[in-house]
Amino acid sequence: MSNQTIPLDAETKAIEMPDDHRDELRLWLRLLTCSTLIEGEVRRRLRDRFDVTLPRFDLMAQLDKVPEGMTLSDLSKRMMVSNGNLTSLVDRLVASGHLERRVSTTDRRAQIIKLTPAGRGEFRAMATEHEAWIAEIFGGLTQREQKDLMRLLAKTKLSARNAIMGVAP
Amino acid sequence: MSNQTIPLDAETKAIEMPDDHRDELRLWLRLLTCSTLIEGEVRRRLRDRFDVTLPRFDLMAQLDKVPEGMTLSDLSKRMMVSNGNLTSLVDRLVASGHLERRVSTTDRRAQIIKLTPAGRGEFRAMATEHEAWIAEIFGGLTQREQKDLMRLLAKTKLSARNAIMGVAP
DNA sequence: CACAATTGTTTTATGCTTAAAATAACTGCA
DNA sequence: TGCAGTTATTTTAAGCATAAAACAATTGTG
């Protein structure tokens, strides 16, 4: 398809370079670094403070938003993880008393998963601290910068989705 | 520590809200969504086009930058993964002929890992396509927007590092 | 030299993640 | 009704990831 870039080094742009995509690559690596850095710190704190993993926290966060609960399939769509993944995750959270599952009355294949009162209480406590951690982590940015970043990330998300889904021509 | 501004923008702010960090939370979730979305697509394409996983690609990318190779410890620092993690990853890539390991001449504990010529050739081919994918994914942003995003992410990285390490007072 | 501390790597136990295959229940329709 | 196709979930096999423990070799210091 494309002619590849001839990797002359950093400052030598005098010579022509048909497809230079290194700026985008740097941008992606920086985005990934930020994400990895923050995610790692959140994992660490959840573990140290509450002895909980991020996947379990995320799962409870989804359920907290929907008090009546939802099926495993709904949950897997919302969390953007595979269905099989959730089976064992939910199992463990049921075993620890955070979640409750009951078979749907209208569809015997499906199960409705929801937080137990205890699970909800525990989650809320964690969520409050979690929110403060995130505020601390982004504290070096001004309101204005946060707003700009938000906008640029929204645009990035759209751009990525188009590249992934294939943009309708 | 800091008194935060009370963001009076949305509709629900008549009632008092002592610590509202929801904007930062939204920002973090958006950053994470972008990162997850792009990473997932890169994984998918690496797998479909080259039958290689992202961790293996990343490992080879690090080694491609240093032709003389490096120790497992150096590699784990650069890749920000645990040492034990690399053991099996390197094993597999040695088995498939992409990597070569030899015991250091100066330190009998250490091993120098490097790409084989075949491994390097294969990696270069993958890297070229990979770079084009990333350019495609970020293609919806103007040069200006990319530059702004780069700057804001640099600042985010700094801010996060400060929160993590504990900023020197 | 001796030996404590450090450094480089592997092993172990545990958990998350996926894709693909298997199982079970539901739905639409001839 | 019967049955093909779809949908909900679980199982399986493989890989990635970590922390902590174990081991081995090196370094620094009295």
XYZ file of C-alpha atoms (C1' of nucleotides) in Angstrom:
398
model
C 0.000 0.000 0.000
C 2.089 2.856 1.324
C 5.753 3.601 0.859
C 7.331 3.468 4.215
C 9.214 6.244 5.904
C 12.931 6.238 5.553
C 14.050 6.594 9.130
C 16.491 9.421 8.866
C 16.707 10.740 12.304
C 14.999 13.412 14.317
C 15.844 16.795 12.833
C 16.568 15.884 9.234
C 13.372 16.855 7.495
C 15.073 18.592 4.589
C 14.990 15.453 2.528
C 11.522 14.406 1.546
C 9.762 11.782 3.537
C 6.659 10.383 1.904
C 4.821 9.026 4.938
C 5.999 10.308 8.240
C 3.764 9.086 10.988
C 6.126 9.360 13.872
C 4.344 12.282 15.486
C 1.163 10.269 15.704
C 3.114 7.367 17.111
C 4.613 9.599 19.797
C 1.175 10.924 20.585
C -0.171 7.411 20.993
C 2.719 6.356 23.197
C 2.216 9.378 25.401
C -1.502 8.717 25.717
C -0.733 5.113 26.609
C 1.878 6.142 29.149
C -0.558 8.444 30.924
C -3.237 5.824 30.981
C -0.923 3.071 32.213
C 0.591 5.303 34.847
C -2.737 6.351 36.310
C -4.322 2.945 36.050
C -1.383 1.362 37.828
C -1.615 3.843 40.662
C -5.350 3.309 41.021
C -4.839 -0.455 41.148
C -2.165 -0.071 43.782
C -4.307 2.148 46.000
C -7.411 -0.005 45.657
C -5.343 -2.972 46.662
C -3.574 -1.284 49.574
C -6.586 0.561 50.947
C -9.406 -1.869 50.247
C -7.845 -5.136 49.140
C -9.880 -5.073 45.956
C -8.858 -5.403 42.312
C -9.693 -2.867 39.622
C -11.889 -5.267 37.622
C -14.011 -5.914 40.717
C -14.240 -2.209 41.443
C -15.258 -1.489 37.851
C -17.873 -4.190 37.946
C -19.403 -2.823 41.129
C -19.303 0.689 39.660
C -21.476 -0.453 36.769
C -23.940 -2.157 39.073
C -24.102 0.812 41.411
C -25.540 2.861 38.560
C -28.418 0.434 38.045
C -29.974 -0.538 41.376
C -32.319 -3.098 39.867
C -29.357 -4.979 38.422
C -28.733 -6.340 34.956
C -27.834 -9.489 33.085
C -24.320 -10.717 32.493
C -24.615 -9.834 28.818
C -25.576 -6.254 29.560
C -22.727 -6.032 31.985
C -20.224 -7.374 29.482
C -21.387 -4.864 26.875
C -21.088 -1.960 29.295
C -17.709 -3.005 30.559
C -16.405 -3.861 27.106
C -15.071 -7.208 28.256
C -15.862 -10.717 27.088
C -18.742 -12.641 28.499
C -16.660 -15.529 29.749
C -14.534 -13.093 31.652
C -17.416 -12.063 33.842
C -18.426 -15.544 34.887
C -15.569 -16.044 37.309
C -15.436 -12.401 38.334
C -19.085 -12.467 39.355
C -18.636 -15.845 41.031
C -16.005 -14.420 43.325
C -18.021 -11.330 44.165
C -21.057 -13.440 44.937
C -18.919 -15.639 47.163
C -17.632 -12.587 49.037
C -21.160 -11.314 49.591
C -20.900 -8.214 47.400
C -23.221 -9.426 44.665
C -26.361 -11.404 44.366
C -27.570 -13.327 41.323
C -31.007 -14.614 40.580
C -32.393 -16.270 37.512
C -34.569 -13.990 35.427
C -38.281 -14.678 35.773
C -38.846 -14.132 32.077
C -35.858 -15.973 30.633
C -34.442 -19.004 32.339
C -31.114 -18.640 30.541
C -30.454 -15.212 31.943
C -29.378 -14.123 35.381
C -29.883 -10.760 36.989
C -26.827 -9.575 38.878
C -27.074 -6.842 41.481
C -25.203 -5.399 44.434
C -26.163 -6.571 47.893
C -26.752 -3.793 50.444
C -23.387 -4.612 52.009
C -21.705 -4.591 48.601
C -23.251 -1.241 47.800
C -22.121 0.272 51.069
C -18.591 -0.953 50.587
C -18.504 0.268 47.026
C -19.717 3.747 47.921
C -16.954 4.137 50.480
C -14.363 3.084 47.943
C -15.817 5.282 45.215
C -15.555 8.402 47.355
C -11.862 7.898 47.956
C -11.278 6.842 44.394
C -12.763 10.083 43.142
C -10.433 12.065 45.376
C -7.417 10.158 44.078
C -8.333 10.994 40.505
C -8.792 14.659 41.389
C -5.357 14.612 42.995
C -3.787 12.971 39.966
C -5.225 15.557 37.576
C -4.647 18.380 40.044
C -1.709 19.791 38.098
C -3.984 20.860 35.261
C -5.979 24.069 35.342
C -9.728 23.989 34.813
C -9.119 25.335 31.357
C -6.594 22.628 30.530
C -8.926 19.942 31.799
C -11.665 21.255 29.590
C -9.391 21.361 26.545
C -8.121 17.867 27.227
C -11.677 16.617 27.573
C -12.575 18.072 24.201
C -9.495 16.712 22.454
C -10.068 13.260 23.883
C -13.660 13.322 22.717
C -12.382 14.055 19.253
C -9.765 11.324 19.542
C -12.425 8.837 20.551
C -14.493 9.720 17.500
C -11.495 9.542 15.225
C -10.533 6.150 16.608
C -14.059 4.809 16.286
C -14.161 5.886 12.669
C -10.866 4.163 11.960
C -12.087 1.023 13.702
C -15.605 0.753 12.380
C -14.645 2.067 9.000
C -16.092 5.497 8.364
C -19.180 5.512 6.178
C -18.133 7.206 2.931
C -5.110 20.549 50.939
C -6.618 22.686 48.231
C -9.966 24.339 48.223
C -11.436 23.534 44.924
C -13.521 25.738 42.752
C -17.166 24.864 42.923
C -18.088 24.242 39.308
C -21.482 25.847 39.029
C -22.020 24.845 35.461
C -24.450 21.924 35.351
C -27.987 22.043 36.617
C -27.776 20.333 39.976
C -25.701 22.765 41.968
C -28.240 24.538 44.113
C -27.683 22.073 46.924
C -24.273 22.289 48.525
C -21.573 19.961 47.384
C -18.394 20.123 49.413
C -15.990 18.149 47.185
C -17.051 17.725 43.632
C -14.509 15.784 41.668
C -16.778 14.405 39.034
C -15.260 16.394 36.198
C -11.873 14.901 36.883
C -13.463 11.474 37.063
C -15.103 11.991 33.683
C -11.803 13.146 32.264
C -10.086 10.034 33.542
C -12.762 7.747 32.178
C -12.527 9.376 28.786
C -8.764 9.057 28.746
C -9.114 5.415 29.692
C -11.745 4.802 27.036
C -9.512 6.245 24.317
C -6.583 4.221 25.448
C -8.552 0.983 25.732
C -10.228 1.505 22.389
C -6.985 2.099 20.518
C -5.063 -0.589 22.325
C -7.761 -3.131 21.599
C -7.718 -2.298 17.916
C -3.937 -2.525 17.751
C -4.049 -5.924 19.451
C -6.671 -7.136 17.022
C -4.734 -6.027 13.959
C -1.417 -7.391 15.193
C -3.110 -10.688 15.781
C -4.993 -10.785 12.477
C -2.160 -9.517 10.282
C 0.874 -10.995 11.983
C -0.335 -13.482 14.562
C 1.613 -11.682 17.265
C 0.530 -10.347 20.645
C 1.000 -6.763 21.797
C 3.398 -7.695 24.624
C 5.663 -9.479 22.163
C 5.507 -6.562 19.756
C 6.342 -4.116 22.543
C 9.239 -6.228 23.679
C 10.680 -6.399 20.189
C 10.175 -2.656 19.799
C 12.366 -2.018 22.815
C 15.064 -4.331 21.536
C 14.958 -2.866 18.052
C 16.088 0.450 19.530
C 19.203 -1.098 21.064
C 20.935 -3.376 18.560
C 23.521 -4.621 21.047
C 20.732 -5.888 23.297
C 20.167 -5.463 27.008
C 19.574 -7.390 30.198
C 16.198 -8.594 31.401
C 16.292 -6.011 34.174
C 16.878 -3.132 31.768
C 14.071 -4.440 29.629
C 11.680 -4.683 32.544
C 12.478 -1.109 33.586
C 11.929 0.223 30.081
C 8.724 -1.693 29.601
C 7.444 -0.949 33.083
C 6.523 -4.563 33.695
C 7.665 -6.955 36.383
C 10.791 -8.968 36.008
C 9.088 -12.301 36.392
C 6.748 -11.377 33.601
C 9.551 -11.184 31.083
C 10.986 -14.594 31.826
C 8.264 -16.507 30.023
C 7.753 -13.847 27.372
C 11.411 -13.968 26.405
C 11.389 -17.771 26.569
C 8.685 -17.926 23.956
C 10.351 -15.417 21.671
C 13.638 -17.290 21.928
C 11.811 -20.505 21.099
C 10.241 -18.913 18.018
C 13.604 -17.661 16.812
C 12.946 -13.947 17.252
C 15.307 -13.427 20.168
C 18.651 -14.654 21.287
C 19.976 -14.712 24.848
C 23.533 -15.083 26.034
C 25.022 -14.873 29.481
C 26.835 -11.621 30.131
C 30.599 -11.917 30.063
C 30.979 -9.533 32.984
C 28.200 -10.770 35.262
C 27.270 -14.405 35.296
C 23.842 -13.662 36.754
C 22.804 -11.473 33.867
C 21.693 -12.340 30.368
C 21.869 -10.144 27.331
C 18.759 -10.373 25.197
C 18.774 -9.226 21.577
C 16.831 -9.589 18.364
C 17.997 -12.175 15.873
C 18.352 -10.904 12.292
C 15.137 -12.729 11.417
C 13.384 -11.255 14.437
C 14.516 -7.782 13.489
C 13.331 -8.175 9.927
C 9.944 -9.392 11.030
C 9.612 -6.621 13.570
C 10.467 -3.880 11.076
C 7.752 -5.067 8.736
C 5.205 -5.052 11.553
C 6.345 -1.675 12.842
C 5.813 -0.023 9.485
C 2.221 -1.132 9.293
C 1.654 -0.399 12.947
C 2.746 3.186 12.453
C 0.278 3.591 9.601
C -2.557 2.223 11.763
C -1.830 4.757 14.454
C -1.744 7.575 11.939
C -5.105 6.401 10.648
C -6.576 6.255 14.125
C -5.477 9.804 14.960
C -6.293 11.023 11.464
C -9.407 12.873 12.598
C -7.342 15.405 14.517
C -5.692 18.376 12.855
C -1.969 18.979 13.264
C -2.815 21.709 15.687
C -5.056 19.483 17.752
C -2.429 16.777 17.855
C 0.100 19.275 19.092
C -2.241 20.556 21.800
C -3.117 17.051 22.897
C 0.565 16.165 23.085
C 1.205 19.135 25.327
C -1.744 18.453 27.604
C -0.788 14.826 27.964
C 2.753 15.831 28.868
C 1.304 17.964 31.596
C -0.988 15.169 32.707
C 1.946 12.809 32.929
C 3.811 15.250 35.132
C 0.796 15.854 37.313
C 0.233 12.144 37.746
C 3.866 11.500 38.562
C 3.745 14.177 41.228
C 0.649 12.642 42.770
C 2.234 9.218 42.683
C 5.707 9.994 43.906
C 4.500 12.612 46.305
C 5.477 16.070 45.190
C 8.466 17.504 47.017
C 7.122 20.369 49.167
C 39.212 -12.595 53.567
C 34.453 -12.940 55.337
C 30.064 -11.891 55.083
C 26.125 -8.670 54.801
C 23.718 -6.251 51.517
C 22.454 -5.766 46.908
C 21.274 -7.100 42.291
C 19.614 -10.315 38.387
C 16.690 -13.861 37.410
C 13.346 -17.629 38.058
C 9.574 -19.876 40.403
C 5.094 -20.028 42.502
C 0.490 -18.826 43.439
C -3.207 -16.173 42.006
C -6.068 -13.511 39.075
C -7.536 -11.276 34.708
C -8.373 -11.723 29.754
C -9.580 -13.556 25.410
C -11.386 -16.649 21.615
C -13.599 -20.612 20.600
C -16.319 -24.532 21.721
C -20.035 -26.370 24.394
C -24.550 -26.156 26.631
C -29.023 -24.559 27.434
C -33.121 -21.884 26.594
C -35.793 -19.000 23.752
C -38.002 -17.281 19.199
C -39.947 -17.312 14.745
C -42.048 -19.580 11.319
C -43.466 -23.252 8.029
C -45.913 -28.749 16.533
C -41.281 -29.118 15.086
C -37.114 -27.376 14.324
C -33.637 -23.922 12.595
C -31.599 -20.007 14.126
C -30.472 -16.956 17.793
C -29.176 -15.565 22.407
C -27.294 -16.221 27.397
C -24.005 -18.307 29.834
C -20.178 -21.498 31.031
C -16.099 -24.085 30.017
C -11.564 -24.666 28.106
C -7.018 -23.595 26.654
C -3.637 -20.284 26.278
C -1.319 -16.121 27.429
C -0.287 -12.022 30.206
C 0.461 -9.786 34.738
C 1.725 -9.245 39.477
C 3.776 -9.910 44.203
C 6.413 -12.567 46.970
C 9.654 -16.097 47.817
C 13.723 -18.464 46.414
C 18.254 -18.715 44.465
C 22.503 -17.249 42.633
C 26.209 -14.094 41.782
C 28.355 -9.699 42.728
C 29.780 -5.742 45.554
C 31.130 -3.159 49.472
C 33.200 -2.971 53.873
C 35.338 -4.045 58.153
